[in-house]
Coordinates of C-alpha atoms and ligand atoms in Angstrom, one line a residue:
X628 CA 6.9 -4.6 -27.2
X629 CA 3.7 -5.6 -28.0
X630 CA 2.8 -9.7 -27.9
X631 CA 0.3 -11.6 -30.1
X632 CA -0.6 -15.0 -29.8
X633 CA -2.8 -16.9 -33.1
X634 CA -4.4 -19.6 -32.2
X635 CA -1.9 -21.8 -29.4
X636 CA -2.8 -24.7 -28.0
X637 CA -0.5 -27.3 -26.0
X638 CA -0.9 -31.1 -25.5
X639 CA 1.5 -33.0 -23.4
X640 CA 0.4 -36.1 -24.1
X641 CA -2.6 -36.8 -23.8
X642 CA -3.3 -33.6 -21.3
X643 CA -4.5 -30.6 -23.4
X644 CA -2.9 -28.1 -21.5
X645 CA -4.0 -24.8 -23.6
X646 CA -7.1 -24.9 -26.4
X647 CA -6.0 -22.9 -29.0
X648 CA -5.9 -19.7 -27.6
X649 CA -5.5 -15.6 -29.3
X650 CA -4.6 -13.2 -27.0
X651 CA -3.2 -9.2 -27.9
X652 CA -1.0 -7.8 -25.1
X653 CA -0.3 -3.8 -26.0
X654 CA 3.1 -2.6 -25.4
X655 CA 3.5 -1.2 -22.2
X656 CA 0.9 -3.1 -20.4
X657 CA 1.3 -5.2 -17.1
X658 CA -0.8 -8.1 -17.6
X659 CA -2.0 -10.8 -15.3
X660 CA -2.5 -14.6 -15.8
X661 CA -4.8 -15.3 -13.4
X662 CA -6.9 -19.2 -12.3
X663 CA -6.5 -21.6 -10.4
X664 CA -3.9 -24.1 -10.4
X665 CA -3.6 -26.4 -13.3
X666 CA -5.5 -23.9 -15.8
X667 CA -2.5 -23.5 -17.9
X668 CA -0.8 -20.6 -16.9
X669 CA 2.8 -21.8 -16.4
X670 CA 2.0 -23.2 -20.0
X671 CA 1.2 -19.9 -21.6
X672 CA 4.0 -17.8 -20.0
X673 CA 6.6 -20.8 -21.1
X674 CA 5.8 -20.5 -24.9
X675 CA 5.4 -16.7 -24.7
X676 CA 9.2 -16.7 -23.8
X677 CA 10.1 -19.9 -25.8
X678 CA 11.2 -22.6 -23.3
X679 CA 7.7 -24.5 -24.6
X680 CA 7.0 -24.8 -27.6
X681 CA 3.2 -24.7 -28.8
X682 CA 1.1 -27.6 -30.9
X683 CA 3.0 -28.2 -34.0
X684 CA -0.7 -29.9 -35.2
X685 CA -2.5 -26.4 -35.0
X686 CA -0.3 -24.9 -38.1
X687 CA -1.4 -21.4 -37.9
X688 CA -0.6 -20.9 -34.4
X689 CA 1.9 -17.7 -34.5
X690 CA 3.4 -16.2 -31.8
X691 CA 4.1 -12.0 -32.8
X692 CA 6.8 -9.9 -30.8
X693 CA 5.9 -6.4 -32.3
X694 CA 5.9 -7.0 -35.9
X695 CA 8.4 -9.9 -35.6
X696 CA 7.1 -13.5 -35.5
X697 CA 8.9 -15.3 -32.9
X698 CA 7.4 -18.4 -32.8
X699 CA 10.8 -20.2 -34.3
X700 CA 13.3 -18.1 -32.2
X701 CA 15.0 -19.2 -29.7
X702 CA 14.3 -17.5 -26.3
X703 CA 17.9 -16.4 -25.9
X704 CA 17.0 -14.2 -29.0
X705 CA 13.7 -13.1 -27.4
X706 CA 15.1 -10.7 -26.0
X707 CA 12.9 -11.6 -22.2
X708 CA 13.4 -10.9 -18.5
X709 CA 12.0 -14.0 -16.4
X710 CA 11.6 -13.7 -12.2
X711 CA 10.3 -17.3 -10.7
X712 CA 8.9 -18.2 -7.7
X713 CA 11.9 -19.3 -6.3
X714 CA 14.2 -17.1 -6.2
X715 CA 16.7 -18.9 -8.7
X716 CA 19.5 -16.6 -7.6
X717 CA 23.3 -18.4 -8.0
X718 CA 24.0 -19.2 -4.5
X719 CA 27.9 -19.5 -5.2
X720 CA 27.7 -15.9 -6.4
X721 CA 27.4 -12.2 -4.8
X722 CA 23.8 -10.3 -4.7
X723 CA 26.4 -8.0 -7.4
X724 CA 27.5 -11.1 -9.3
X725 CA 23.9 -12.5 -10.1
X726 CA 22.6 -9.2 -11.0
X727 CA 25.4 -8.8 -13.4
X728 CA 25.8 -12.3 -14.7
X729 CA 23.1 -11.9 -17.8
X730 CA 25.7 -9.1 -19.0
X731 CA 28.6 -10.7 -18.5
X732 CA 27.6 -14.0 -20.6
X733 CA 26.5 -11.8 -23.9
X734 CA 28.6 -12.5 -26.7
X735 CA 31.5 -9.8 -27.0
X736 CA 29.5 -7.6 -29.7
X737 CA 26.4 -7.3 -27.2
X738 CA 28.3 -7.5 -24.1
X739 CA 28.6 -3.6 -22.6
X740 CA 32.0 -2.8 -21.4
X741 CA 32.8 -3.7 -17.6
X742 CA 32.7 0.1 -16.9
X743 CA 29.1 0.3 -18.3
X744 CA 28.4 -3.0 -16.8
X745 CA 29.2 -1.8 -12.9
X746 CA 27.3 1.0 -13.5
X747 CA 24.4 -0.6 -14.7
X748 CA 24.3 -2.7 -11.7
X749 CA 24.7 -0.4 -9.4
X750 CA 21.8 1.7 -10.5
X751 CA 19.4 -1.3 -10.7
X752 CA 20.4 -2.0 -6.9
X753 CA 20.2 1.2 -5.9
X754 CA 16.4 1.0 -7.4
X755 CA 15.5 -1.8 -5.7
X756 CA 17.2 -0.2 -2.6
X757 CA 19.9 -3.3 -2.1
X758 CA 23.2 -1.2 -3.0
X759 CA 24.7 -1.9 0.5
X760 CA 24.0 -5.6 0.2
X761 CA 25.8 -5.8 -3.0
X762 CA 28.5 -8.4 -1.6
X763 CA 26.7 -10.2 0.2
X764 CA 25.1 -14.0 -0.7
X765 CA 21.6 -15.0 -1.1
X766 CA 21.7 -17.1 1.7
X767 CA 22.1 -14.0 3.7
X768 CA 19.3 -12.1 2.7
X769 CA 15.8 -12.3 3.5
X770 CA 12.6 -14.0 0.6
X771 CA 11.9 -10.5 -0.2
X772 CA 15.3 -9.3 -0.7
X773 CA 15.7 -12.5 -2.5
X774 CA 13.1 -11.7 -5.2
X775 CA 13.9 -7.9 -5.5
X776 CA 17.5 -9.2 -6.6
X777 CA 16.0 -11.2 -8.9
X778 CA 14.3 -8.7 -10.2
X779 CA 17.1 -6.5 -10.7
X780 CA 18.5 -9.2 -12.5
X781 CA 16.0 -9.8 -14.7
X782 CA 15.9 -6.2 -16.1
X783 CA 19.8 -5.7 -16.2
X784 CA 19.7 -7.1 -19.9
X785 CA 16.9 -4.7 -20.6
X786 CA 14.3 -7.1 -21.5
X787 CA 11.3 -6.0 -23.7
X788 CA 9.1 -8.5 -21.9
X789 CA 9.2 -9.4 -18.6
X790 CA 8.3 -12.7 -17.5
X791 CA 7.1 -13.5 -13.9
X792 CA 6.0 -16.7 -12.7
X793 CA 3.7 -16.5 -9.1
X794 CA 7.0 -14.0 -8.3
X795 CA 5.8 -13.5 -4.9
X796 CA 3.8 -16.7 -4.2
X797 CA 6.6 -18.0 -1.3
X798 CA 6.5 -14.4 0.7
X799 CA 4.6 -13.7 3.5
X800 CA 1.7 -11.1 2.9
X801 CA 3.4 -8.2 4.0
X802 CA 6.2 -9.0 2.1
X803 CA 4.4 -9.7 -1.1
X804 CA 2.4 -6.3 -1.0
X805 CA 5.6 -4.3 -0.5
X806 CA 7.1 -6.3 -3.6
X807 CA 4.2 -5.4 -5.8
X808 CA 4.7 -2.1 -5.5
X809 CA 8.6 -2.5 -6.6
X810 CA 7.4 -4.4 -9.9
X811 CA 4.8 -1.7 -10.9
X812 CA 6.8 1.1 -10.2
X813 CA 9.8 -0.7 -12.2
X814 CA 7.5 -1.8 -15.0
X815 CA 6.5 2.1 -15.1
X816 CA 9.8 3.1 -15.6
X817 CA 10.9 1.1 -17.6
X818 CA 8.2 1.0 -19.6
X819 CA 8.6 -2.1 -20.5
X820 CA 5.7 -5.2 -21.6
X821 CA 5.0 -7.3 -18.4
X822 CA 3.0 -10.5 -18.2
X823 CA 2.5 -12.0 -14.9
X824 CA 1.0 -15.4 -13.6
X825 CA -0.5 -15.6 -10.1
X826 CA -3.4 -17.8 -8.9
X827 CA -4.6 -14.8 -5.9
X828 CA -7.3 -12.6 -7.4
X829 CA -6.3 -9.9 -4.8
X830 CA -2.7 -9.7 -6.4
X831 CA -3.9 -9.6 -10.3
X832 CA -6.5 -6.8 -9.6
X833 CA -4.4 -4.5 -7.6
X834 CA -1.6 -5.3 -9.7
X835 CA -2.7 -5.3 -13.3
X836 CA -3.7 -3.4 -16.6
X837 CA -6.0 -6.0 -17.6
X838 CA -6.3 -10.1 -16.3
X839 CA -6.4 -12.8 -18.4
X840 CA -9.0 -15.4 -16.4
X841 CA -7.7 -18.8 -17.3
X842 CA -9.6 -22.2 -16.2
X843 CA -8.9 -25.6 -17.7
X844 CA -7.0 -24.1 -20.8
X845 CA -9.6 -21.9 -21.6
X846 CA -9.3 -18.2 -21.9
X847 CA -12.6 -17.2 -19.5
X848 CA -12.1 -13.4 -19.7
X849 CA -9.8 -10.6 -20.3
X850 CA -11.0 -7.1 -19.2
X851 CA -9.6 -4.6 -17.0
X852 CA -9.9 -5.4 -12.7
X853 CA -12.9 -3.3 -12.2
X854 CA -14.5 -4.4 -15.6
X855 CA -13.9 -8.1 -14.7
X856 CA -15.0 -7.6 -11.1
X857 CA -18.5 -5.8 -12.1
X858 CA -19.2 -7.4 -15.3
X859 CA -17.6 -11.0 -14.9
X860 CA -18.9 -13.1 -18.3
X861 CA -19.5 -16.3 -16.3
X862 CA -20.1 -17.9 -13.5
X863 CA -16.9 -19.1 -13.2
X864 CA -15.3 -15.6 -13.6
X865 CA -18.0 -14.3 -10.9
X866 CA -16.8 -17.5 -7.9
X867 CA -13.1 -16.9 -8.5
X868 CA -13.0 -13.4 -8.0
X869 CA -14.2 -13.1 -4.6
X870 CA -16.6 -14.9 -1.9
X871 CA -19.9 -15.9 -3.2
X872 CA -23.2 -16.6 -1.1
X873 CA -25.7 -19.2 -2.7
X874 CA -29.3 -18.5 -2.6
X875 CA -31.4 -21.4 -3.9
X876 CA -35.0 -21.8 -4.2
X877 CA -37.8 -22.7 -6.0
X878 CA -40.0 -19.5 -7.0
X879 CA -43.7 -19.7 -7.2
X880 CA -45.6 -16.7 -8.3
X881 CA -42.7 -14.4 -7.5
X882 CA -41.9 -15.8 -4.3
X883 CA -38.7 -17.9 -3.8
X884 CA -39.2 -20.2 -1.2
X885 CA -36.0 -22.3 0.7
X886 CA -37.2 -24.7 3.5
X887 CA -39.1 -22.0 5.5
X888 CA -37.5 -19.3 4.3
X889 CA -39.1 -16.8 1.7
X890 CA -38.4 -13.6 -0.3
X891 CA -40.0 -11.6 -3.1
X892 CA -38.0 -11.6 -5.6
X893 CA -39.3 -11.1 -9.3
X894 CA -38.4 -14.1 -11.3
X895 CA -40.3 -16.8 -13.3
X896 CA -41.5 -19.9 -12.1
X897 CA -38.7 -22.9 -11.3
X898 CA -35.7 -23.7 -9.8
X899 CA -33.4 -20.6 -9.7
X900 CA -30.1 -20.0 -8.0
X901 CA -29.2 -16.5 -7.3
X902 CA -25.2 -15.3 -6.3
X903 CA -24.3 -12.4 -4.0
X904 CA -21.6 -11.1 -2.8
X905 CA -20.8 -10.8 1.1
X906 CA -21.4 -7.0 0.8
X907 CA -25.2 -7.2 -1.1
X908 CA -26.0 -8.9 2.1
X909 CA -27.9 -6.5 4.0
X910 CA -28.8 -7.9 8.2
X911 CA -31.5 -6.4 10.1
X912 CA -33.2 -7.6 13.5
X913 CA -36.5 -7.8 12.0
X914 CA -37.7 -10.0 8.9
X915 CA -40.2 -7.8 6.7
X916 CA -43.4 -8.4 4.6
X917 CA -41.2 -9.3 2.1
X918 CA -38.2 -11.1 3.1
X919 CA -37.8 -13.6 5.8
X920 CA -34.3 -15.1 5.3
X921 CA -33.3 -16.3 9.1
X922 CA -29.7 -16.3 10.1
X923 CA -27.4 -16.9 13.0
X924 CA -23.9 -15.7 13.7
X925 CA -21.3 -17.9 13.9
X926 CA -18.0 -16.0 13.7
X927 CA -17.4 -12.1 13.4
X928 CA -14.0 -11.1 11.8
X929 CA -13.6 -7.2 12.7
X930 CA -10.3 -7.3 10.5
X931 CA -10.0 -4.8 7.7
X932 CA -11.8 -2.1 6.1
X933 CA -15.2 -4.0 7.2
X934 CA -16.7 -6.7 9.6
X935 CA -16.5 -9.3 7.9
X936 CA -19.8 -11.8 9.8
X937 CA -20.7 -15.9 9.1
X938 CA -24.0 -17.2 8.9
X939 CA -25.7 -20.3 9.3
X940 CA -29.2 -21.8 8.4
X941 CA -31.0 -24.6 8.5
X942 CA -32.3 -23.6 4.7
X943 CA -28.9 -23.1 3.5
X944 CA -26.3 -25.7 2.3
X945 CA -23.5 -23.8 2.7
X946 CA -22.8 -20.9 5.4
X947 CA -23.5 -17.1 4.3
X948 CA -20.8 -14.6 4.5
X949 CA -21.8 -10.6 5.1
X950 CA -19.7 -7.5 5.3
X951 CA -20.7 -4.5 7.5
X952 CA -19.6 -1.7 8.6
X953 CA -18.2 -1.1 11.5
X954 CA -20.4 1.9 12.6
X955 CA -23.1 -0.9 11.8
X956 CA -21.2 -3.5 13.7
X957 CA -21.5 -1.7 16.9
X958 CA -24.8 -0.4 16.8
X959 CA -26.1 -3.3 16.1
X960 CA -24.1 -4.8 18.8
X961 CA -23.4 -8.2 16.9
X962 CA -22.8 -11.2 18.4
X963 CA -21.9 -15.2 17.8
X964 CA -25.0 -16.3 18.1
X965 CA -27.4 -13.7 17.4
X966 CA -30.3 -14.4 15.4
X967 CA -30.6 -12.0 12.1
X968 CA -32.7 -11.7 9.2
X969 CA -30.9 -11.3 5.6
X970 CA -31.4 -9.5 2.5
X971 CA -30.0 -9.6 -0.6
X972 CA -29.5 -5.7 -2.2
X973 CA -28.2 -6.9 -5.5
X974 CA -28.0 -10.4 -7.0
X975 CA -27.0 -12.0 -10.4
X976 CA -28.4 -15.2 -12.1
X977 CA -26.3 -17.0 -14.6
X978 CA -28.3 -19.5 -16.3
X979 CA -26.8 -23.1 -17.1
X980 CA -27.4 -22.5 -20.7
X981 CA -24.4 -20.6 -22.8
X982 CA -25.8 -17.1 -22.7
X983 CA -22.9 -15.0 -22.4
X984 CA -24.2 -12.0 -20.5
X985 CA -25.2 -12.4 -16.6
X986 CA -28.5 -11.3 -15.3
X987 CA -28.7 -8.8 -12.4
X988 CA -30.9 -7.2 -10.0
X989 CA -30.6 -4.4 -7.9
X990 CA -33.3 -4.9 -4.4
X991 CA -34.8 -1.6 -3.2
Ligands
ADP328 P1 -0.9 -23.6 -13.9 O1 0.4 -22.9 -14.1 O2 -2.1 -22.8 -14.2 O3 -1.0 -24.3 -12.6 P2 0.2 -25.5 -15.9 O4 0.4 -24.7 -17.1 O5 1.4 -25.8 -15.1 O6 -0.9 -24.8 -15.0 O7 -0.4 -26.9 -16.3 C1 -1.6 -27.0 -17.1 C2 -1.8 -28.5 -17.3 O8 -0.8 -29.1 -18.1 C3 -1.9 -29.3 -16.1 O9 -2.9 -30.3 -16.3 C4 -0.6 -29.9 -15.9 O10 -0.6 -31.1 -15.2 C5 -0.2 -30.1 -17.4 N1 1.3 -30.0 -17.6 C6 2.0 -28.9 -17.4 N2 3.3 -29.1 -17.7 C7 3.4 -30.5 -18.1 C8 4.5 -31.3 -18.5 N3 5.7 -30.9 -18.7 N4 4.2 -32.6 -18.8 C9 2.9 -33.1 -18.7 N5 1.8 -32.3 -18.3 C10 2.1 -31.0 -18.0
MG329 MG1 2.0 -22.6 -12.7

């Protein structure tokens, strides 16, 4: 089921929660709500399913299910799956009782018979791999057990939308990876429309078809994860997506120049401040013609895929984060402490003015 949204905005109050807002989600997609706390993403997902209900002022806000305009129906007749943070699960009822409850209160013409209901229920368990837990309580099952029964329950009154609200935000990491796998290999097979709210950048671009970058009530962005993480419209979209070094300066006949620190760097005249990401931080033991950018270690992270190394300066504000390999790592021999030189290989400039498009520079 496809979802449109004309032009919704929310006050409560005084609080403008949402500007007005349009936003298309195809049928079939998984789609992340993604910003930081406060930006109106609870908001959103409430009046896509109807449990809020939009500006009454802005009178040509619509919400479209499909062809269908929904923005009057009640969300029992929405026909929606919704998963929570907390789990939300009856307490008083079996792991086979809450899965089967949202069949068992359909009115009698909807409601399948019981034969069709325990059958139904068991498959879903058995596909979240819970079948031999079926009689026991929530109470007696673990957060991530918790949230996959949820989830079953959800999608027993096959929903054409599926709701989730920060599903895994209460898990612990391992947890919370394993359970993101479940919900895109559910939402593939059942093919159904997913929209999901999360504030962890990680989580909406390993999880999503396209994100939806909300700040303030403001749509910032909506592109596909590797669109949004190599063309991010604005600044805002470019610091919340991942670790950002600073690099300010004033540049005189195409040198920047930062307390005693200098590079070449091919930009008019003025105050400019340039943003790189921990990885277009190249370190080397000597400073060149070029560049001389001091740094000292302060803490090496060898977790992960790469090194992950702090810096310090006495011409920087704020510390400088670099990722290196590891190969690098050790023939470099890094230390705490060490004094290094850095370089940026790739920057971007986003002016203060409204210019939609970000400027960029690859370094030799
Ligand atoms: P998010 O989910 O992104 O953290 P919310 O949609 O919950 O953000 O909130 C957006 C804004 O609307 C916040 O400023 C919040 O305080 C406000 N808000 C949300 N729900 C209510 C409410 N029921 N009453 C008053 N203000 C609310
Ligand atoms: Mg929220």
């Amino acid at each position: 089921m496809s979802i449109r949204l004309q032009n919704i905005a929310k006050h409560f109050g005084n609080t403008q929660a949402l500007e007005p807002i349009n936003l298309d989600i195809h049928q079939g997609e998984l789609v992340g709500l993604l910003g930081p706390s406060g930006s109106g993403k609870t908001t959103l997902l409430r009046i896509i399913a109807g449990l809020e209900n939009p500006d009454l002022a802005t009178q040509s806000g619509k919400i479209l299910f499909g062809d269908r305009d929904v923005t009057n129906v009640h969300v029992r007749d929405r026909r929606i799956g919704f998963v929570f943070q907390h789990y939300a699960l009856f307490h008083h009822m079996s792991v086979y009782d809450n899965v089967a409850f949202g069949l068992t209160v359909l009115s009698r013409k909807r409601r399948p018979s019981s034969g069709e209901i325990r059958a139904r229920v068991h498959r879903l368990l058995e596909m979240v791999k819970l079948e031999h837990l079926a009689n026991r309580y929530p109470a007696q099952l673990s957060g991530g057990q918790q949230q996959r029964v949820s989830l079953a329950r959800a999608l027993a009154v096959e929903p054409e939308v599926l709701l989730l609200d920060e599903p895994f935000g209460a898990l612990d990491a391992k947890v919370r990876q394993e359970l993101r796998r479940w919900l895109r290999h559910l939402h593939d097979e059942f093919n159904f429309t997913s929209v999901f709210v999360t504030h962890d950048q990680e989580e909406a671009l390993e999880l999503s078809d396209r994100v939806v970058v909300m700040s303030d009530g403001r749509i910032e962005q909506i592109d596909t994860p590797d669109e949004l993480y190599r063309e991010p419209k604005n600044r805002f979209v470019f610091e919340f997506l991942g670790d950002v070094n600073h690099l300010e300066g004033k540049v005189t006949n195409g040198v920047l120049t930062c307390g005693d620190a200098y590079w070449h760097v091919d930009l008019p005249d003025g105050h400019q401040e340039l943003l790189l990401r921990p990885h277009e931080v190249r370190l080397t033991e000597q400073p060149t013609s070029e560049s001389h950018l001091p740094v000292t270690i302060t803490a090496i992270s060898p977790v992960g895929a790469e090194v992950r190394v702090e810096l310090e300066a006495d011409w920087l504000a704020q510390p400088w984060l670099a990722t290196v390999r590891h190969t690098d790592f050790e023939h470099m021999a890094l230390r705490r402490g060490q004094r290094l030189y850095a370089h940026p290989r790739h920057w971007r400039r986003f002016p203060e003015t409204e210019s939609k498009t970000a400027e960029q520079s690859r370094v030799a």
